[in-house]
Coordinates of C-alpha atoms in Angstrom, one line a residue:
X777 CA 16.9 -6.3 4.1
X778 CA 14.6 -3.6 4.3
X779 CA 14.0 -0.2 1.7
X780 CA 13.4 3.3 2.7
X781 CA 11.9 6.0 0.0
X782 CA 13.1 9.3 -0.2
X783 CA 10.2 11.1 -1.8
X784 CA 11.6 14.7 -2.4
X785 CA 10.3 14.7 -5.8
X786 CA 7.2 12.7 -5.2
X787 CA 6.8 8.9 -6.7
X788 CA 5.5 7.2 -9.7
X789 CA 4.9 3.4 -10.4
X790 CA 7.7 3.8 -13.3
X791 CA 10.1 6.1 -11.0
X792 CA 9.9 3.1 -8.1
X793 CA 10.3 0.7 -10.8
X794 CA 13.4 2.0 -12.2
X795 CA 14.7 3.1 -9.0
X796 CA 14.5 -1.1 -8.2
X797 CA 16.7 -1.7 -11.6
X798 CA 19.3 0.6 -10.2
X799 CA 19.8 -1.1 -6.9
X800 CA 19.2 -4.6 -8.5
X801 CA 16.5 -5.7 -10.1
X802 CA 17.8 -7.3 -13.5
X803 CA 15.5 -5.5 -16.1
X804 CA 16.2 -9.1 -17.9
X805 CA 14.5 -10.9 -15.4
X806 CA 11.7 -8.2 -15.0
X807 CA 10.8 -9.0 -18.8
X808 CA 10.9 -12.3 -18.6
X809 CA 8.4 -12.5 -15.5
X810 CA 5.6 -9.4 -16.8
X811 CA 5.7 -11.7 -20.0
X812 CA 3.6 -14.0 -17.8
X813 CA 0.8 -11.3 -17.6
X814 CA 0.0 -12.0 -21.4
X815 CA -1.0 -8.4 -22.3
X816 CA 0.0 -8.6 -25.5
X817 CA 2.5 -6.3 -27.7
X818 CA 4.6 -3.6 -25.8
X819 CA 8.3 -2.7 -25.4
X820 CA 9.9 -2.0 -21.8
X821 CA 12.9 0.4 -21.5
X822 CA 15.3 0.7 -19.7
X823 CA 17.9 3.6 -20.0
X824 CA 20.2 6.1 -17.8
X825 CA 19.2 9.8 -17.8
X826 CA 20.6 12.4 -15.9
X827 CA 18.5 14.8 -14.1
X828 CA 20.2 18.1 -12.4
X829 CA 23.6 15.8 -12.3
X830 CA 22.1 12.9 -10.9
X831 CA 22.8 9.6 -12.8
X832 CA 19.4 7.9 -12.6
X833 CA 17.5 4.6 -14.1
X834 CA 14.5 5.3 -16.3
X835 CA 11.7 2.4 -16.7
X836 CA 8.9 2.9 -18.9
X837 CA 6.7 0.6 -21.0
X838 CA 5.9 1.8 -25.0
X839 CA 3.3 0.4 -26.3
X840 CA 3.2 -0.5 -30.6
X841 CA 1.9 2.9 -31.7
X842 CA 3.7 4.9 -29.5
X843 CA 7.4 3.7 -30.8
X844 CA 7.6 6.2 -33.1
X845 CA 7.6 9.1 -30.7
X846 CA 9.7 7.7 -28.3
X847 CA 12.7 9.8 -27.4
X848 CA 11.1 12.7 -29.0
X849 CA 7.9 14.7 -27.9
X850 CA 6.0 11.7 -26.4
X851 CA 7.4 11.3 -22.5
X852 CA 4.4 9.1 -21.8
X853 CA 5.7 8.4 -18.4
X854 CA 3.0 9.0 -15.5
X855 CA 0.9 11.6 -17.0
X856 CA -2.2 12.1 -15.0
X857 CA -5.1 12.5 -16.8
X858 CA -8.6 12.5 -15.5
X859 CA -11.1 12.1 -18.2
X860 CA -14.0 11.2 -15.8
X861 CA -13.0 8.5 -13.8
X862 CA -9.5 8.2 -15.4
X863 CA -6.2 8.4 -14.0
X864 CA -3.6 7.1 -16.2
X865 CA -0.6 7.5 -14.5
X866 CA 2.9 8.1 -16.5
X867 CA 4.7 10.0 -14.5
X868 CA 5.1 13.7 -13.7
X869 CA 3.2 15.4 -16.9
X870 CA 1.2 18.0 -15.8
X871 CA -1.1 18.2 -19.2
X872 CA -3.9 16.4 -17.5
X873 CA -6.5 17.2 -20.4
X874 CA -3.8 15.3 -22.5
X875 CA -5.3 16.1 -26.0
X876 CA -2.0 14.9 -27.7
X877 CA -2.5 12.7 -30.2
X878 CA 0.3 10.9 -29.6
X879 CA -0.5 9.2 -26.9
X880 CA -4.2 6.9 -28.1
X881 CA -3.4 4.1 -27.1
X882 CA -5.3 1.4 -25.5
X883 CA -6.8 4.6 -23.5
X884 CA -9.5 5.8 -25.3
X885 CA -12.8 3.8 -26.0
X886 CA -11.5 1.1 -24.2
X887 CA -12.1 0.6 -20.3
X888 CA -11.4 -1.9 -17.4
X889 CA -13.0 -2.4 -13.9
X890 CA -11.5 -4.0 -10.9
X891 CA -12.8 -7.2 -11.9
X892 CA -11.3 -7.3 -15.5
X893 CA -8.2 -6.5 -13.9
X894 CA -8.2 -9.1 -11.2
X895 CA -8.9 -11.5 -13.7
X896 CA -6.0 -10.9 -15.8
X897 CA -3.6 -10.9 -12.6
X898 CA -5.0 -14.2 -11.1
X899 CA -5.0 -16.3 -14.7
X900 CA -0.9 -15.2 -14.9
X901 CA 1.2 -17.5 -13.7
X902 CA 3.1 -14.8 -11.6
X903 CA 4.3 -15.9 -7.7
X904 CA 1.0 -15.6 -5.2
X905 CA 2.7 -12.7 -3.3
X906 CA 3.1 -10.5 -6.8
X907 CA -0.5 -11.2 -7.7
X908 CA -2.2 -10.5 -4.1
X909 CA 0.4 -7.5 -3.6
X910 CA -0.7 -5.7 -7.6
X911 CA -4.6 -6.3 -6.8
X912 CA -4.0 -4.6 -3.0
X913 CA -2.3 -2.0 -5.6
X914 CA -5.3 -1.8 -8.2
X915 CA -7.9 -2.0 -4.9
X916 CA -6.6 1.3 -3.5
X917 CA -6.8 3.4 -6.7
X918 CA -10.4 2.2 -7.3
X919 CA -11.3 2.5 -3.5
X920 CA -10.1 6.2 -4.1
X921 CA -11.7 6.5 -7.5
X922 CA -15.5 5.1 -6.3
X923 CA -15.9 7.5 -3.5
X924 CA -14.6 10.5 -5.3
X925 CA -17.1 9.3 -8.0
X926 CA -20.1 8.3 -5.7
X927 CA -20.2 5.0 -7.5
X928 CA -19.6 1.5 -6.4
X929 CA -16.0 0.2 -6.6
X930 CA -17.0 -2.1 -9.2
X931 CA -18.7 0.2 -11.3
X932 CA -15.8 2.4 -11.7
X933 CA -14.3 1.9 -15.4
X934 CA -11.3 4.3 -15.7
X935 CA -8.4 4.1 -18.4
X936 CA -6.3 4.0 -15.2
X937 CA -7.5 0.3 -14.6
X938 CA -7.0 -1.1 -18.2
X939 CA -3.9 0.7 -19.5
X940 CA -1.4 -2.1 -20.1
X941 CA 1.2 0.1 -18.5
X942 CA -0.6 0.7 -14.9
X943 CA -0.7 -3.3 -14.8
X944 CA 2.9 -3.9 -15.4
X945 CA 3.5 -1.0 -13.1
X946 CA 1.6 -3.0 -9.9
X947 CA 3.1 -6.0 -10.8
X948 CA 6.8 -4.8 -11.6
X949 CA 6.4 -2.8 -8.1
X950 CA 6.1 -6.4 -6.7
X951 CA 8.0 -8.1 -8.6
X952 CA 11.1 -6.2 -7.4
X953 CA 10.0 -6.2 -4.0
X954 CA 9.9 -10.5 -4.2
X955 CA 13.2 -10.4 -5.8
X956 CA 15.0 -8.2 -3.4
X957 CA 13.3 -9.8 -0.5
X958 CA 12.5 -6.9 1.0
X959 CA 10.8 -7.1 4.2
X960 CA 9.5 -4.0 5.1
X961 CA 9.5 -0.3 3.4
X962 CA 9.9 2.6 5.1
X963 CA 9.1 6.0 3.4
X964 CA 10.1 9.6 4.7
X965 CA 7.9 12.7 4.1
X966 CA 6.0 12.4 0.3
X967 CA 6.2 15.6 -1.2
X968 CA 3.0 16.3 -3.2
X969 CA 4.1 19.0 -5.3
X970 CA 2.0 22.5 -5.6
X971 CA -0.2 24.6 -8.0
X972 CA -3.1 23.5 -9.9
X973 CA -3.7 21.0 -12.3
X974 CA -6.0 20.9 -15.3
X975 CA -8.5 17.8 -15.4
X976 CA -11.8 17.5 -17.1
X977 CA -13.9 18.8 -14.3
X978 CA -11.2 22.5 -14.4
X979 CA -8.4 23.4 -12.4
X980 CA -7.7 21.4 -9.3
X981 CA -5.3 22.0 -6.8
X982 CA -2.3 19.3 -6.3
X983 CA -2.3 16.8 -5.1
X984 CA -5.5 15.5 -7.8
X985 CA -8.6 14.2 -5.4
X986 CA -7.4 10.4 -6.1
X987 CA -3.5 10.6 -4.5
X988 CA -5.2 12.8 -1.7
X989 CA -7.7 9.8 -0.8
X990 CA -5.1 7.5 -1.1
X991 CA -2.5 8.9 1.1
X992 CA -4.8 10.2 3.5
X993 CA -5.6 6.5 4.5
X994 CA -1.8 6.0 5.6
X995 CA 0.3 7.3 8.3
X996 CA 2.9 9.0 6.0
X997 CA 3.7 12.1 6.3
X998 CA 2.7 14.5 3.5
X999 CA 4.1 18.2 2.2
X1000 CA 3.8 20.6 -0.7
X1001 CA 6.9 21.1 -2.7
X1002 CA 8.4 24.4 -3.8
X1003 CA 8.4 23.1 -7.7
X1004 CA 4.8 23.4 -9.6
X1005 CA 3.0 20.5 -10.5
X1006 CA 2.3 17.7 -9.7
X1007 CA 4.5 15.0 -8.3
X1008 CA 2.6 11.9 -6.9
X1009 CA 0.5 10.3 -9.1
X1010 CA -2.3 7.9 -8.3
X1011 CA -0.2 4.7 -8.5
X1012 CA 2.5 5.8 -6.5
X1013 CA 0.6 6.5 -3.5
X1014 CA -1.0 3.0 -4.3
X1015 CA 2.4 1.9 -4.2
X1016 CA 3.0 3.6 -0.7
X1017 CA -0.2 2.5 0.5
X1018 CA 0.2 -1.0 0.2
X1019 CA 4.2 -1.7 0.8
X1020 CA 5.1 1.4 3.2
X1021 CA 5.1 2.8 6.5
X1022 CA 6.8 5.9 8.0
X1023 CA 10.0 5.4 9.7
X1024 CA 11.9 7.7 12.2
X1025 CA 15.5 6.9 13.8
X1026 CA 18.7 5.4 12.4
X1027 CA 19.2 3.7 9.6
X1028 CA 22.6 2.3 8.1
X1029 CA 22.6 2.6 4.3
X1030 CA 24.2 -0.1 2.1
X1031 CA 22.7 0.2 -1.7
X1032 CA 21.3 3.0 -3.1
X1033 CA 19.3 3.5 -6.4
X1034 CA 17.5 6.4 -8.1
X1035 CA 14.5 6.5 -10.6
X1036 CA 14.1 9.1 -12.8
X1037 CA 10.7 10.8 -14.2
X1038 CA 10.5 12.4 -17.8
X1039 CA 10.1 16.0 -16.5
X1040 CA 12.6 18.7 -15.9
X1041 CA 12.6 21.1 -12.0
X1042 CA 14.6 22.7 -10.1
X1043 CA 15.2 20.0 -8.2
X1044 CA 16.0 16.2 -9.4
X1045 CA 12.9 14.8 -10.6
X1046 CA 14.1 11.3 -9.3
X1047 CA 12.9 9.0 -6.4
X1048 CA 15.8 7.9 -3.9
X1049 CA 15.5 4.3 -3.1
X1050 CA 18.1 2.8 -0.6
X1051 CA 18.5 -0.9 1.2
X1052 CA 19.0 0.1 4.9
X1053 CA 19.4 -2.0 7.7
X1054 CA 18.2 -0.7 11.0
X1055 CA 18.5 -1.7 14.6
X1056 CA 16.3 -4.9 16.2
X1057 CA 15.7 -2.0 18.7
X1058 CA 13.9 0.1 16.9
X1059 CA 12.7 -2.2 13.7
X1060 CA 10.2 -4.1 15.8
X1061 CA 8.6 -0.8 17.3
X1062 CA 5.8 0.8 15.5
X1063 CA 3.3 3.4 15.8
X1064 CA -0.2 2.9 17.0
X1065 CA -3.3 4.5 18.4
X1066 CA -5.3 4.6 21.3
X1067 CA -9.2 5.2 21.2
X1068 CA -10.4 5.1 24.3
X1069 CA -14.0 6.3 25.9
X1070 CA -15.7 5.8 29.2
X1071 CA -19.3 3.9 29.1
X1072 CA -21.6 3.7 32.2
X1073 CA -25.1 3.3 30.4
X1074 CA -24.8 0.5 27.6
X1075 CA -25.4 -3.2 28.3
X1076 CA -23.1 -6.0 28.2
X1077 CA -24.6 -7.2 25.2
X1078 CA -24.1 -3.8 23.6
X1079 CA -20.6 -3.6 24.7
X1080 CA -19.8 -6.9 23.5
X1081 CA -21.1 -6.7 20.1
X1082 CA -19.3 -3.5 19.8
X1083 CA -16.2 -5.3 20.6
X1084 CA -16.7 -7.5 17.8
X1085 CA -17.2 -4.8 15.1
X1086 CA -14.3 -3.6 16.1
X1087 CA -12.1 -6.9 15.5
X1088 CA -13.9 -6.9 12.3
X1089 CA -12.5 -3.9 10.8
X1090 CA -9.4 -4.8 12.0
X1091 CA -8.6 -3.5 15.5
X1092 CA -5.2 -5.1 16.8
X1093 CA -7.0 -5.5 20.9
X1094 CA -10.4 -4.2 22.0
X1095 CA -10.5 -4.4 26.2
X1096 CA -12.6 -3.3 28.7
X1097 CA -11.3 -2.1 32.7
X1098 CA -13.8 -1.8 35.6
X1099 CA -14.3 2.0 36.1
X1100 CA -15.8 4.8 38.5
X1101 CA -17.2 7.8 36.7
X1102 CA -19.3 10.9 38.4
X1103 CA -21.6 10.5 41.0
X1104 CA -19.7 6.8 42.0
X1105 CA -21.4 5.1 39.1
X1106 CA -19.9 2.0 38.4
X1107 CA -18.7 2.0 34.4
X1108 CA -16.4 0.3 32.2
X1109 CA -13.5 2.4 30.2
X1110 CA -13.6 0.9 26.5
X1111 CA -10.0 0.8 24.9
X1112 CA -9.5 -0.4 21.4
X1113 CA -5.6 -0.6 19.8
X1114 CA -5.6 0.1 16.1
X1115 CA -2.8 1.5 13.2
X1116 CA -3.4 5.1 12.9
X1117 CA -5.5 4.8 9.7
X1118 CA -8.1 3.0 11.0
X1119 CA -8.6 5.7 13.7
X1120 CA -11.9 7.1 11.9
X1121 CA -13.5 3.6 11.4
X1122 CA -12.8 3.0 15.0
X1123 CA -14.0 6.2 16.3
X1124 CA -17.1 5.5 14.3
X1125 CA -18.3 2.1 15.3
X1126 CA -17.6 3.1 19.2
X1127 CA -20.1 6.0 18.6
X1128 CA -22.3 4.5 16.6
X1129 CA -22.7 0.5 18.8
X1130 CA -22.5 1.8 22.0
X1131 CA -23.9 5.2 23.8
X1132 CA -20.4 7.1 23.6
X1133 CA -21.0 10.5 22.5
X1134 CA -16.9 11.0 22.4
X1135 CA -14.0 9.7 22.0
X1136 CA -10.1 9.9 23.3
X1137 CA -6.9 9.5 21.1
X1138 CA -3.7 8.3 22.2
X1139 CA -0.2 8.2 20.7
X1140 CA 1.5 4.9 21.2
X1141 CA 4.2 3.0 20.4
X1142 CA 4.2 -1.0 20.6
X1143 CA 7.8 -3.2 20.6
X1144 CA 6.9 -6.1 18.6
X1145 CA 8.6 -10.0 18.5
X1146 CA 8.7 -10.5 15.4
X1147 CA 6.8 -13.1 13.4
X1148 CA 7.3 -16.3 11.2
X1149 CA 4.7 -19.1 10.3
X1150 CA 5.3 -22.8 9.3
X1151 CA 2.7 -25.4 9.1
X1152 CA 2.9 -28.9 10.8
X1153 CA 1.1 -32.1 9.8
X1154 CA -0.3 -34.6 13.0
X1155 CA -2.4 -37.0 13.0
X1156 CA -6.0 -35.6 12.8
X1157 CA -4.9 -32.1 10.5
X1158 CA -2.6 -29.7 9.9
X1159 CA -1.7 -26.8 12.3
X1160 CA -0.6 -23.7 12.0
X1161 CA 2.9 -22.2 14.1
X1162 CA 3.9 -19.1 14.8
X1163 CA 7.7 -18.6 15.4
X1164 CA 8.3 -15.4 17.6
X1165 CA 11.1 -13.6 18.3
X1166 CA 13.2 -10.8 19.9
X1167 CA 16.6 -10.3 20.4
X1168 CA 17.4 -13.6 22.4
X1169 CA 14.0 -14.4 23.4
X1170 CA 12.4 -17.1 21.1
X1171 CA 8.8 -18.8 21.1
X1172 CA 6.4 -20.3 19.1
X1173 CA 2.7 -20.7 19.6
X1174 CA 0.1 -23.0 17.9
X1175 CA -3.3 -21.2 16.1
X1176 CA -6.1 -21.6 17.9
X1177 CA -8.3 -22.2 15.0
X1178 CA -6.5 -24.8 13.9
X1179 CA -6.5 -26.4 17.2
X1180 CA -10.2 -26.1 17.8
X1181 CA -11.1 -27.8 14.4
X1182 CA -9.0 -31.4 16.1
X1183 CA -10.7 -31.0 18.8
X1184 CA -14.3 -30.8 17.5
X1185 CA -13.1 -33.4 15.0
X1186 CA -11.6 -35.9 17.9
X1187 CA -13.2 -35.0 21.3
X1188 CA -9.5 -33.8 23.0
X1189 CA -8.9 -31.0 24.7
X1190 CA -6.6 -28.1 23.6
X1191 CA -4.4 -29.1 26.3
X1192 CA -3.9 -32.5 25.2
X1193 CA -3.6 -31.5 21.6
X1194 CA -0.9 -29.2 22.7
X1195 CA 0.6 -31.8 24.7
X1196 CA 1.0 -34.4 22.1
X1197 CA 2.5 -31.8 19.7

């Protein structure tokens, strides 16, 4: 089954969260699971609020000195607040110099990095998929964070990075993902909100510089929103970033959950999560780019090597076709196939490894089998399969890799390794 976002009124780690519960989740089993974090003493709620007459599923976590203000003044959900390189995100609270006593918690005097974090994650004994998933979570925001900051990624400490609550967000963000075995996430246009913000460097305009890095390494489409404030907050786009990708065509809707945020607009300040099932058709196309550039003074070598900083940053095929340019030279047209947010990097190790001084991009759009792996013990290792398939078309291939290491290991050719599978 797969999950597509309605982001009308923007998306918080708590909002997805509680949007999951509503479809789902059991908040039971949701406990039960964060528990294996071992961050100590906090509550979790979990509680129906209705925002402009929808019915909708709040999720937030409360930590000890906090209790007393819940369901009064506090709304700690998401609030954004960026004391220097902080970003706590509870949802939707536009006081972003958040001098509110209330709200002390583990936040102030005491900081995380990336590393701290990681280590907590990896000594839990959460599911391998919740654990890498929450750190690709975490790595985004302080990606964002360093190069905003000018520091390096593990010199960032921020509160956003050791609140308890922006931990149980990542991994309750994966947790419901695992449970509802959703393959992919598809998210419509993320509405940013509008205005300015306060922060401790002034006023800054919404979206806050960390959700603007974030989502402008995605392909998702991005707008401002007629209410006045701000609506995405760091995590959320983290959330995006790691799990989504934009989706146009039809879908057929079977589930459909909402999470609510604290504040109050014009418009219902929930996030509309649905299960969808869409057709084979169009679920295994996606959207790529083309950078393309024609080269008729660089050496093989040059060309080569360029190739192979390309593959490096992630570039799905890198291929070269036998060219005329001006003047009958002979050349060779460079074409490398990447998703659309590695169009910069791209573009910049062409320029920079070979003597390009431009570049060409092209829309495209790429029908993909799709993809399953298993593992098979023989004789001299283990290998590697990948299953492939579309509509009635099935096949499998073995990994190279794999294959390579038994035949260094026993003097056999790929062929006859193949053959003996």
């Amino acid at each position: 089954m797969d999950l597509y976002l309605e982001c009308f009124s923007g998306i918080s780690g708590n909002m997805f969260i509680g949007a999951m519960i509503d479809i789902g989740v059991p908040f039971d089993y949701l406990k039960k699971e964060l528990n294996k974090l071992n961050l100590g003493e906090y509550d979790l709620i979990c509680e129906r609020r209705i925002k402009n007459g929808i019915d909708a599923n709040y999720f937030n976590v409360i930590l000890p000195e906090e209790k007393s203000d819940h369901h009064h003044e506090h709304d700690h959900d998401h609030e954004n607040e960026h004391h220097n390189e902080h970003i706590h995100d509870h949802n939707h609270d536009q006081d972003h110099n958040h001098e509110h006593n209330h709200h002390d918690h583990d936040h102030h005097g005491f900081h995380r990095n990336l590393s701290q974090i990681t280590e907590i994650i990896d000594n839990s004994s959460l599911s391998s998929f919740v654990k890498e998933k929450a750190k690709e979570i975490f790595l985004h925001i302080a990606k964002a964070e360093a190069k905003i900051h000018g520091k390096g990624i593990n010199e960032v400490h921020f509160h956003e990075v050791g609140a308890i609550d922006s931990i149980i967000d990542a991994c309750g963000a994966a947790l419901c993902i695992e449970y509802l075995k959703i393959e992919k996430i598809y998210a419509g246009t993320v509405y940013t909100g509008n205005g300015f913000v306060n922060i401790a460097h002034g006023k800054f305009p919404v979206p806050v510089p960390a959700t603007l890095e974030i989502l402008s390494n995605t392909n998702l489409t991005t707008a401002k929103s007629s209410v006045i404030g701000e609506l995405v907050t760091p995590t959320g786009a983290a959330i995006l970033k790691t799990f989504s990708e934009p989706f146009k065509g039809n879908l057929k809707t079977f589930k459909t959950g909402y999470g609510s945020g604290s504040k109050d607009f014009e418009i219902p300040n929930v996030l509309r999560a649905s299960l969808i099932e869409i057709s084979e058709n169009e679920k295994n196309i996606s959207c790529k780019k083309i950078i393309e550039t024609n080269i008729d003074d660089s050496t093989g070598e040059e060309l080569g090597f360029a190739s192979e900083k390309l593959f490096e940053i992630g570039a799905l095929d890198v291929w070269y076709s036998p060219i005329y340019m001006k003047k009958n030279r002979p050349a060779y047209k460079l074409s490398c196939l990447v998703d659309p947010e590695l169009v910069e990097k791209a573009a910049y190790i062409i320029l920079k490894y070979t003597s390009s001084i431009g570049v060409r991009i092209l829309e495209a759009q790429r029908i993909e089998m799709k993809r399953d792996f298993s593992k098979i013990a023989v004789k001299d290792g283990e290998i590697t399969v990948k299953h492939l398939s579309y509509k009635d078309i099935s096949k499998k291939s073995f990994e190279y890799e794999d294959l390579k290491k038994i035949s260094i290991k026993t003097g056999k050719s790929i062929r006859k390794i193949k053959e003996e599978i």
